[in-house]
XYZ file of C-alpha atoms in Angstrom:
363
model
C -10.044 -67.236 -42.694
C -12.604 -66.788 -39.900
C -15.526 -66.639 -42.370
C -14.298 -69.794 -44.114
C -13.984 -71.535 -40.735
C -17.581 -70.645 -39.878
C -18.771 -72.075 -43.192
C -16.695 -75.176 -42.596
C -18.351 -75.602 -39.212
C -21.807 -75.565 -40.806
C -20.774 -78.144 -43.461
C -19.095 -80.463 -40.977
C -21.953 -80.157 -38.436
C -24.451 -81.207 -41.146
C -22.217 -84.158 -42.072
C -22.437 -85.298 -38.441
C -26.229 -85.022 -38.537
C -26.219 -87.333 -41.587
C -23.815 -89.848 -40.059
C -25.384 -92.931 -38.376
C -24.568 -93.134 -34.645
C -24.544 -95.847 -32.031
C -26.624 -96.041 -28.805
C -27.876 -92.659 -27.694
C -27.369 -91.379 -24.131
C -30.960 -90.178 -23.669
C -32.235 -93.724 -24.428
C -30.715 -94.804 -21.100
C -33.441 -92.806 -19.317
C -37.061 -93.990 -19.294
C -40.263 -92.955 -17.480
C -42.211 -95.351 -15.288
C -45.672 -95.387 -16.840
C -48.586 -94.729 -14.434
C -51.782 -95.273 -16.396
C -53.967 -92.983 -14.249
C -51.547 -90.147 -13.639
C -52.732 -87.944 -16.535
C -54.147 -84.442 -16.497
C -56.488 -82.367 -18.651
C -54.530 -80.583 -21.376
C -55.775 -77.134 -20.253
C -54.086 -77.694 -16.884
C -50.661 -77.806 -18.504
C -48.271 -74.840 -18.862
C -44.899 -74.818 -20.656
C -43.552 -71.815 -18.744
C -40.260 -72.073 -16.885
C -38.365 -69.732 -14.560
C -34.731 -69.629 -13.408
C -32.148 -67.074 -12.347
C -34.726 -64.284 -12.347
C -35.791 -65.096 -15.906
C -39.232 -66.252 -17.058
C -39.536 -68.037 -20.398
C -42.871 -68.983 -21.982
C -41.407 -72.340 -23.078
C -38.633 -74.568 -21.701
C -37.038 -74.921 -25.146
C -34.358 -72.757 -26.774
C -32.444 -72.652 -30.039
C -28.850 -73.027 -28.856
C -25.702 -71.312 -30.137
C -24.806 -72.131 -33.743
C -23.115 -69.675 -36.033
C -22.375 -66.206 -37.454
C -19.427 -64.417 -39.042
C -19.910 -65.010 -42.763
C -22.498 -64.145 -45.434
C -23.859 -67.667 -45.428
C -24.075 -67.962 -41.660
C -25.671 -64.510 -41.466
C -28.463 -65.823 -43.742
C -28.836 -68.847 -41.456
C -29.075 -66.585 -38.413
C -31.760 -64.511 -40.108
C -33.865 -67.597 -40.739
C -33.292 -68.948 -37.215
C -34.420 -65.625 -35.786
C -37.627 -65.645 -37.836
C -38.521 -69.154 -36.639
C -37.743 -68.126 -33.041
C -39.937 -65.041 -33.422
C -42.852 -67.068 -34.810
C -42.732 -69.643 -32.030
C -41.621 -67.550 -28.981
C -38.580 -69.782 -28.456
C -35.457 -68.095 -26.977
C -32.394 -68.117 -29.199
C -28.611 -67.839 -28.696
C -26.094 -66.412 -31.140
C -23.097 -68.377 -32.209
C -19.698 -67.369 -30.828
C -19.206 -63.651 -31.479
C -15.431 -63.854 -31.535
C -15.552 -63.355 -35.321
C -17.235 -60.000 -34.721
C -14.537 -58.960 -32.251
C -11.878 -59.686 -34.920
C -13.807 -58.178 -37.828
C -16.539 -55.616 -36.994
C -17.634 -55.768 -40.649
C -19.422 -59.056 -39.890
C -21.604 -57.423 -37.180
C -24.702 -57.753 -39.324
C -24.435 -61.527 -39.438
C -25.143 -61.497 -35.677
C -27.278 -58.359 -35.361
C -29.891 -59.992 -37.649
C -30.897 -62.145 -34.678
C -32.322 -59.077 -33.010
C -33.476 -57.273 -36.130
C -35.695 -60.204 -37.125
C -36.725 -60.968 -33.549
C -37.120 -57.558 -31.872
C -39.205 -58.683 -28.914
C -37.792 -62.156 -28.427
C -35.349 -63.479 -25.840
C -31.831 -63.369 -27.328
C -28.596 -64.569 -25.740
C -25.193 -63.285 -26.883
C -22.418 -65.866 -26.934
C -18.717 -65.196 -26.183
C -15.727 -67.309 -25.235
C -14.062 -67.422 -21.835
C -11.158 -65.232 -22.975
C -13.304 -62.301 -24.143
C -12.432 -58.954 -22.659
C -15.090 -57.131 -20.666
C -15.124 -54.393 -23.296
C -15.776 -56.940 -26.052
C -18.479 -58.614 -24.001
C -20.272 -55.298 -23.695
C -19.932 -54.817 -27.495
C -21.633 -58.176 -28.015
C -24.402 -57.451 -25.525
C -25.126 -54.058 -27.025
C -25.054 -55.288 -30.620
C -27.806 -57.815 -29.919
C -29.523 -55.939 -27.089
C -29.078 -59.286 -25.398
C -31.321 -60.461 -22.578
C -28.649 -62.844 -21.241
C -25.078 -63.825 -21.973
C -23.644 -67.215 -22.747
C -19.940 -67.852 -22.090
C -18.840 -71.047 -23.789
C -16.045 -73.247 -22.503
C -14.486 -75.642 -25.006
C -11.076 -77.033 -24.127
C -11.499 -80.160 -26.246
C -12.518 -78.116 -29.287
C -9.650 -75.689 -28.815
C -7.226 -78.585 -28.452
C -8.328 -80.149 -31.746
C -8.568 -76.794 -33.574
C -5.457 -76.128 -35.697
C -5.363 -72.472 -34.600
C -6.954 -73.099 -31.195
C -6.127 -71.696 -27.763
C -3.700 -73.626 -25.597
C -3.874 -71.442 -22.472
C -6.771 -72.369 -20.223
C -5.663 -71.414 -16.724
C -7.069 -67.903 -16.846
C -10.610 -68.950 -17.848
C -12.194 -69.160 -14.388
C -10.878 -65.719 -13.404
C -12.084 -64.143 -16.632
C -15.531 -65.718 -16.288
C -15.737 -64.188 -12.833
C -14.750 -60.766 -14.173
C -17.316 -60.923 -16.957
C -20.114 -62.043 -14.584
C -19.353 -59.161 -12.239
C -19.205 -56.582 -15.058
C -22.469 -57.230 -16.948
C -25.979 -56.434 -15.747
C -27.711 -59.404 -17.406
C -27.677 -63.068 -16.313
C -24.616 -65.040 -17.327
C -24.930 -68.680 -18.375
C -21.789 -70.750 -18.845
C -22.097 -73.605 -21.330
C -19.945 -76.359 -22.705
C -20.010 -77.013 -26.459
C -20.793 -80.733 -26.315
C -18.414 -82.355 -23.818
C -20.386 -81.815 -20.631
C -19.936 -80.075 -17.269
C -18.941 -82.148 -14.255
C -20.216 -81.588 -10.710
C -16.912 -80.030 -9.723
C -17.105 -77.604 -12.648
C -20.675 -76.562 -11.830
C -19.702 -76.060 -8.188
C -16.808 -73.847 -9.259
C -19.113 -71.844 -11.535
C -21.374 -71.268 -8.573
C -18.500 -69.445 -6.842
C -17.775 -67.262 -9.921
C -21.050 -65.345 -9.934
C -22.747 -66.984 -12.907
C -26.513 -67.378 -12.915
C -26.856 -70.838 -14.502
C -24.942 -73.555 -16.336
C -25.782 -75.317 -19.616
C -24.271 -78.787 -19.284
C -24.184 -79.268 -23.091
C -23.156 -82.931 -23.035
C -21.772 -85.454 -25.430
C -24.201 -86.870 -27.972
C -24.949 -83.914 -30.205
C -22.626 -81.922 -32.472
C -19.042 -82.939 -31.693
C -16.840 -79.871 -32.132
C -13.632 -81.748 -31.489
C -14.617 -83.926 -34.461
C -15.404 -80.828 -36.498
C -12.036 -79.206 -35.788
C -10.237 -82.454 -36.460
C -12.034 -82.605 -39.775
C -10.326 -79.324 -40.653
C -6.917 -80.989 -40.136
C -5.284 -82.620 -43.163
C -4.153 -85.631 -41.187
C -7.105 -85.859 -38.770
C -4.628 -86.649 -36.054
C -6.893 -85.623 -33.162
C -9.482 -88.362 -33.738
C -8.806 -89.631 -30.203
C -10.895 -86.677 -28.910
C -14.039 -87.714 -30.823
C -16.783 -88.470 -28.278
C -14.875 -86.864 -25.392
C -16.747 -86.085 -22.208
C -20.031 -86.894 -20.463
C -23.588 -86.967 -21.843
C -26.254 -84.442 -20.810
C -28.139 -87.013 -18.693
C -24.935 -87.930 -16.897
C -24.101 -84.276 -16.253
C -27.597 -83.521 -14.916
C -27.336 -86.402 -12.474
C -23.743 -85.518 -11.522
C -24.460 -81.849 -10.886
C -27.813 -82.069 -9.154
C -28.232 -80.276 -5.830
C -25.331 -77.881 -6.499
C -27.638 -74.859 -6.146
C -27.000 -73.583 -9.656
C -29.859 -73.853 -12.226
C -29.000 -76.323 -14.950
C -29.929 -76.080 -18.619
C -29.530 -79.128 -20.827
C -28.352 -79.504 -24.395
C -26.223 -81.965 -26.346
C -27.937 -84.729 -28.284
C -31.540 -83.632 -27.780
C -33.428 -85.280 -30.675
C -37.006 -84.410 -29.873
C -39.714 -83.754 -27.220
C -39.148 -87.058 -25.407
C -35.473 -86.220 -24.876
C -36.518 -82.751 -23.728
C -38.948 -84.287 -21.186
C -36.256 -86.669 -19.990
C -33.837 -83.770 -19.445
C -36.473 -81.719 -17.605
C -37.273 -84.712 -15.428
C -33.582 -85.023 -14.568
C -33.644 -81.460 -13.262
C -33.004 -79.179 -16.234
C -34.900 -75.901 -16.196
C -34.814 -75.596 -19.955
C -33.582 -77.676 -22.919
C -31.700 -76.552 -26.026
C -30.853 -78.014 -29.402
C -28.950 -76.781 -32.428
C -27.749 -79.358 -34.968
C -31.174 -80.922 -35.526
C -32.702 -77.465 -36.042
C -29.956 -76.514 -38.504
C -30.580 -79.684 -40.517
C -34.310 -78.892 -40.721
C -33.664 -75.262 -41.691
C -31.279 -76.153 -44.459
C -33.547 -78.887 -45.806
C -36.899 -77.060 -45.642
C -36.334 -73.387 -44.770
C -38.120 -71.281 -42.218
C -41.544 -72.959 -42.654
C -40.096 -76.352 -41.844
C -38.190 -75.138 -38.773
C -41.222 -73.166 -37.515
C -43.345 -76.251 -37.903
C -40.764 -78.406 -36.096
C -40.493 -76.033 -33.159
C -44.279 -75.794 -32.904
C -44.597 -79.584 -33.040
C -41.948 -80.066 -30.351
C -43.795 -77.701 -28.023
C -47.142 -79.321 -28.664
C -45.715 -82.799 -28.088
C -43.870 -81.746 -24.953
C -47.155 -80.442 -23.592
C -48.755 -83.757 -24.531
C -46.069 -85.654 -22.606
C -46.618 -83.420 -19.527
C -50.363 -84.118 -19.823
C -49.808 -87.892 -19.958
C -47.249 -87.888 -17.164
C -49.312 -85.686 -14.848
C -46.903 -82.726 -14.827
C -48.697 -79.357 -14.891
C -45.411 -77.520 -15.478
C -41.964 -78.559 -16.768
C -40.664 -78.339 -13.226
C -43.245 -80.917 -12.119
C -41.550 -83.493 -14.393
C -39.018 -83.780 -11.547
C -41.750 -85.636 -9.621
C -42.020 -88.322 -12.285
C -40.469 -91.771 -11.699
C -37.405 -92.530 -13.824
C -35.409 -95.648 -14.581
C -31.757 -95.495 -15.584
C -30.037 -98.073 -17.757
C -26.737 -99.200 -19.160
C -23.673 -96.992 -19.090
C -25.574 -94.132 -17.438
C -26.314 -96.351 -14.453
C -22.639 -97.378 -14.386
C -21.568 -93.765 -14.507
C -23.719 -92.970 -11.462
C -22.279 -95.918 -9.536
C -18.734 -94.858 -10.306
C -19.422 -91.227 -9.362
C -21.093 -92.202 -6.067
C -24.558 -91.024 -7.131
C -27.375 -92.890 -5.387
C -30.242 -93.065 -7.891
C -32.713 -95.531 -6.357
C -35.086 -92.806 -5.254
C -35.575 -91.671 -8.872
C -37.776 -94.695 -9.543
C -40.028 -93.993 -6.515
C -40.193 -90.217 -6.218
C -43.865 -89.835 -7.291
C -44.823 -91.663 -4.087
C -43.119 -89.056 -1.893
C -45.140 -86.113 -3.256
C -42.055 -83.920 -3.637
C -39.348 -83.508 -6.270
C -36.336 -85.683 -5.690
C -32.849 -85.408 -7.073
C -30.183 -88.073 -6.681
C -27.799 -87.708 -3.807
C -24.092 -87.484 -4.536
C -21.540 -89.043 -2.257
C -17.811 -88.752 -2.507
C -17.052 -88.443 -6.195
C -13.798 -89.416 -7.748
């Protein structure tokens, strides 16, 4: 059953990639163009650092899959592309391995094919400390992702319905492991209050993983005969909204959820993300064109991100937080409703220092 569910996830995720969508959240963020702000390309670095970690690039292949023969083959190919480009990579949820150790190889291949790369193990918020250590050791993981997914679990026919213990278990896991712990959503976003709470639980960073990418509530509802949980489709906040909402909390923020290309990555970095992840779009490329196509796509994204930094006058990804931004549409409305003053975003290059929006009393 678990293996079939993993294969269903891949099929339904690809169907979402092929389904036309409406306005995209990242299109509500634009850069103010300064025609003489540019740098020489050799002045630009893609390196990023956070939570004691140093990555050569601010891009990562986010959690996808594992647990069946087909998904093991996908993980092998993802790992090869990550190895060839130096991009960090996260495993899919390893709960299938905890239930059936026979599927260990479908996850272990991420390390076997990428022995020197940066690999993150991924577990859910109910995982026992013993199982977390099993996951970390299986992958020789450099960091741990803990995913939180109440909307997905609610729509999932066999999903969890007991969420109250999650914060305490996250705290236990963070205290027990000796690698950085990153808590991520699965596509519904992390609010400011959630990120503040995570900061008290001992985690090293938060991946806001907002609405706009793969919708796991939609996937799980697609596994229901009657599709009766359609009201959860599109639940949550977008990645740009989450980055604005959770700025200045003191916890490093990673961004994923609806990232379509280098421009979206630059927008997320300019909004304060320390690194940017994607999954569905990479899966689509891999299944269409194999490892060569995905390797070429990752290489192209990195080259184009460096080109954007060169044009915008940002020597490092962190320097994109000095670039002037304009917010539009529903994102601007979200900030107004949440008490986020954003006017300084459009003028921050004049101050000579990075500027994040200030957050008043949220409601």
